[in-house]
XYZ file of C-alpha atoms in Angstrom:
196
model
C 2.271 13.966 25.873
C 2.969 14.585 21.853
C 6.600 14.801 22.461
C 6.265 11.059 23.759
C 4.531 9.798 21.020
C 5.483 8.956 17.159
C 2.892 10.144 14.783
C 2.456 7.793 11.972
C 0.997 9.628 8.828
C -0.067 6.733 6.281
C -1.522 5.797 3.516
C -5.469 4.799 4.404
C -4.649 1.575 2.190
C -2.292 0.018 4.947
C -4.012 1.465 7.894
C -5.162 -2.134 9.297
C -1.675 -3.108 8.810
C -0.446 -0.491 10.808
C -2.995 -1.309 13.632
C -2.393 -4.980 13.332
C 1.609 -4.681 13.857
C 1.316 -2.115 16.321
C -1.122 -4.281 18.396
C 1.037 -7.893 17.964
C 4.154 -5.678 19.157
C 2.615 -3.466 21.965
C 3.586 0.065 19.809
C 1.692 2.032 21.865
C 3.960 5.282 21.467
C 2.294 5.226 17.514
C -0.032 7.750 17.273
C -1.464 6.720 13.549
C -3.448 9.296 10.599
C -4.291 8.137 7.855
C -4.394 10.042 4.306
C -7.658 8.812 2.006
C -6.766 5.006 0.903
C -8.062 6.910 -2.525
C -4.835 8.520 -3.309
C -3.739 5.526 -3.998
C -4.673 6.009 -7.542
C -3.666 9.349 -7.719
C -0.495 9.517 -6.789
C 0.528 13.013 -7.807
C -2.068 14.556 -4.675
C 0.071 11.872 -2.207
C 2.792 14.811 -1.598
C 0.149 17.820 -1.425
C -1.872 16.064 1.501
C 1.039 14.833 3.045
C 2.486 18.168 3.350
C -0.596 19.190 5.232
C -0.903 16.537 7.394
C 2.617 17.329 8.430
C 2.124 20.749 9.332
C -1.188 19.832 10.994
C 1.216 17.278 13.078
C 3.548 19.714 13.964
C 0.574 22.139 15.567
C 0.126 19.774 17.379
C 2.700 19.208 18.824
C 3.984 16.412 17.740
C 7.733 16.154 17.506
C 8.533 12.921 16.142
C 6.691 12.131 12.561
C 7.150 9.049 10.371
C 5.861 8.407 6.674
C 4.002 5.346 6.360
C 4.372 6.147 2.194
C 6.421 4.118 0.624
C 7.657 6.203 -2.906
C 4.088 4.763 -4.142
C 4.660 6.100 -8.035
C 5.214 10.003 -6.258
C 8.654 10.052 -8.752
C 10.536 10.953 -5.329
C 8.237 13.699 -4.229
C 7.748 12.498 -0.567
C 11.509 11.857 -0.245
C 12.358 15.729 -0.895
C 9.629 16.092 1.754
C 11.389 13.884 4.139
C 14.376 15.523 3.607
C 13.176 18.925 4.116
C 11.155 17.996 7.247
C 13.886 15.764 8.444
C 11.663 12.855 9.086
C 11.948 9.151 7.906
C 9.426 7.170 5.248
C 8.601 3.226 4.834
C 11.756 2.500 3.017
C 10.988 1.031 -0.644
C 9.141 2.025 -3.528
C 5.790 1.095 -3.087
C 3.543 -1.465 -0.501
C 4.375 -4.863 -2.645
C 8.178 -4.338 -1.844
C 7.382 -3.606 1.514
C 5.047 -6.237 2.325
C 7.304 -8.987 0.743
C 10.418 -7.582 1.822
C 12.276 -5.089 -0.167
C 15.392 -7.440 -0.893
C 13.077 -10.390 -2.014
C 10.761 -8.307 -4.182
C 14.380 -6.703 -5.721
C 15.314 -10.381 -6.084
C 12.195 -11.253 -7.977
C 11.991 -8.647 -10.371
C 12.664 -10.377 -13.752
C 10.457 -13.066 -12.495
C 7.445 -10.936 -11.550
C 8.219 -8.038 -14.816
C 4.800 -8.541 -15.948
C 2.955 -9.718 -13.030
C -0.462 -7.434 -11.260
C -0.126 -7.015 -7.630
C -2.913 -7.053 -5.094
C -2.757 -6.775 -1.318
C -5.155 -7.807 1.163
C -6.915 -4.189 0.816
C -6.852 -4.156 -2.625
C -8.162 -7.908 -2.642
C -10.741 -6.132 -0.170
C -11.735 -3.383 -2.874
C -11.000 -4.743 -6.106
C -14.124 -3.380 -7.466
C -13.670 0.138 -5.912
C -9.769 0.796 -6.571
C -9.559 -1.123 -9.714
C -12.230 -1.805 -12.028
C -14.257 1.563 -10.910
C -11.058 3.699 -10.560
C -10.194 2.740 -14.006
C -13.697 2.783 -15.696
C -13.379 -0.816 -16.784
C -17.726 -1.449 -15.653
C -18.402 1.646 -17.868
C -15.793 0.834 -20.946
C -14.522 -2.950 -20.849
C -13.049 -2.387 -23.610
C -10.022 -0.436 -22.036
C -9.288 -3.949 -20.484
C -6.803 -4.458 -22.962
C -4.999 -1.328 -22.895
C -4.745 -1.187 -19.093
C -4.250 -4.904 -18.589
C -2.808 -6.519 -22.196
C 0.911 -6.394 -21.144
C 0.400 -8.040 -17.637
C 0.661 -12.034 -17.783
C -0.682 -13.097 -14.079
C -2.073 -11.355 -11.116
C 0.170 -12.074 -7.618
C -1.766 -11.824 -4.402
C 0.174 -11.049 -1.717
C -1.822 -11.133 1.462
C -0.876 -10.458 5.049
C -3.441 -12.431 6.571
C -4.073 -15.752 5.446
C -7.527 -15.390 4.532
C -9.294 -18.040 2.245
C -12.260 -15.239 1.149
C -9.972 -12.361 0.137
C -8.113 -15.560 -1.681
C -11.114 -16.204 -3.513
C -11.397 -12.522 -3.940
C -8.130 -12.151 -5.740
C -8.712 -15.620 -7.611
C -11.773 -13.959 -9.268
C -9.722 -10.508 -10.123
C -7.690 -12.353 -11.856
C -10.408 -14.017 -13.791
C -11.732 -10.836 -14.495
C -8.704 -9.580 -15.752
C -7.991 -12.568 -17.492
C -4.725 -13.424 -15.663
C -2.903 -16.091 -14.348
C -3.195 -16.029 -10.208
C -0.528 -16.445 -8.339
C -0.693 -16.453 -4.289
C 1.709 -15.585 -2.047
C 1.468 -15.361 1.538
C 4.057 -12.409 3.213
C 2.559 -11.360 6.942
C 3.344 -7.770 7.286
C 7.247 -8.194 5.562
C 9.351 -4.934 5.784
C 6.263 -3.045 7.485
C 6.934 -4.434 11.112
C 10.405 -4.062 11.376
C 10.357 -0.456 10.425
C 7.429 0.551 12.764
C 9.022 -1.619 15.524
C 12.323 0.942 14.882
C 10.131 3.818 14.760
């Protein structure tokens, strides 16, 4: 049975993604784990975890794995894992690429140089992954340091949802940013788990 089915190790942060796309397209060979939507924020435990949930995969017998990890600030650390286990990862180098499509998000990078990104989950748990994460309701006055170069705050969502909208509109007030929305669906992410 775990020879038939393609076990999707992802990042917690994408995991209603993951379930959304594989619903809309019938992927019912994906066999989905998630890692803690935490390690977002710490990037350097990403390849550690992963490692383990690959081995864990494997005793199970699982024979086809796919990373649903984009490089997500690992400086290439999941790709020598890849290589070594000979398995595939969400190609790009983080979700924002991904959700609006690598080649577009290439396209706009002069345009978006200074520009805070949010997704629907991080619109979701703005308090949580941002402002707790970084200690900004215990020392406000980091604000600046963390946030002083960035010039506007770009939500992309992949539901159009007018309360995670007004979610991201107020992290951007909080921040102090410009807001920017931009509605992408699931971009790159479908595609890739459709070829999975």
């Amino acid at each position: 049975m775990n020879s038939q089915k393609v076990h999707v190790i992802a990042c917690g942060a994408i995991a209603r993604e993951i379930l959304a796309v594989s619903r809309i397209n019938s992927l019912d060979h994906i066999d989905l784990h998630c890692l803690p939507a935490i390690l977002h924020c710490y990037p350097q435990k990403i390849a550690p975890e992963l490692e383990k949930a690959i081995a864990n995969a494997r005793a199970k017998g699982f024979e086809k794995i796919f990373v649903g990890y984009a490089d997500c600030g690992t400086g290439g650390d999941i790709d020598k894992i890849c290589e070594r286990e000979g398995i595939e990862r969400l190609s790009g180098p983080h979700c924002y690429s991904f959700f609006t499509g690598n080649e577009e998000f290439a396209a706009r990078a002069d345009e978006d140089f200074t520009s805070f990104f949010l997704t629907d989950f991080l619109a979701r748990q703005f308090d949580t992954f941002v402002v707790k994460t970084l200690g900004l309701d215990r020392h406000p006055e980091l604000m600046e340091m963390y946030f002083g170069n960035y010039r506007k705050l770009v939500y992309i969502s992949q539901e159009e949802d007018p309360e995670l909208q007004e979610k991201a509109r107020q992290a951007a007030d909080y921040l102090g940013l410009e807001y920017e929305y931009r509605f992408t669906g699931y971009g790159d992410l479908g595609k890739e788990l459709q070829a999975v």
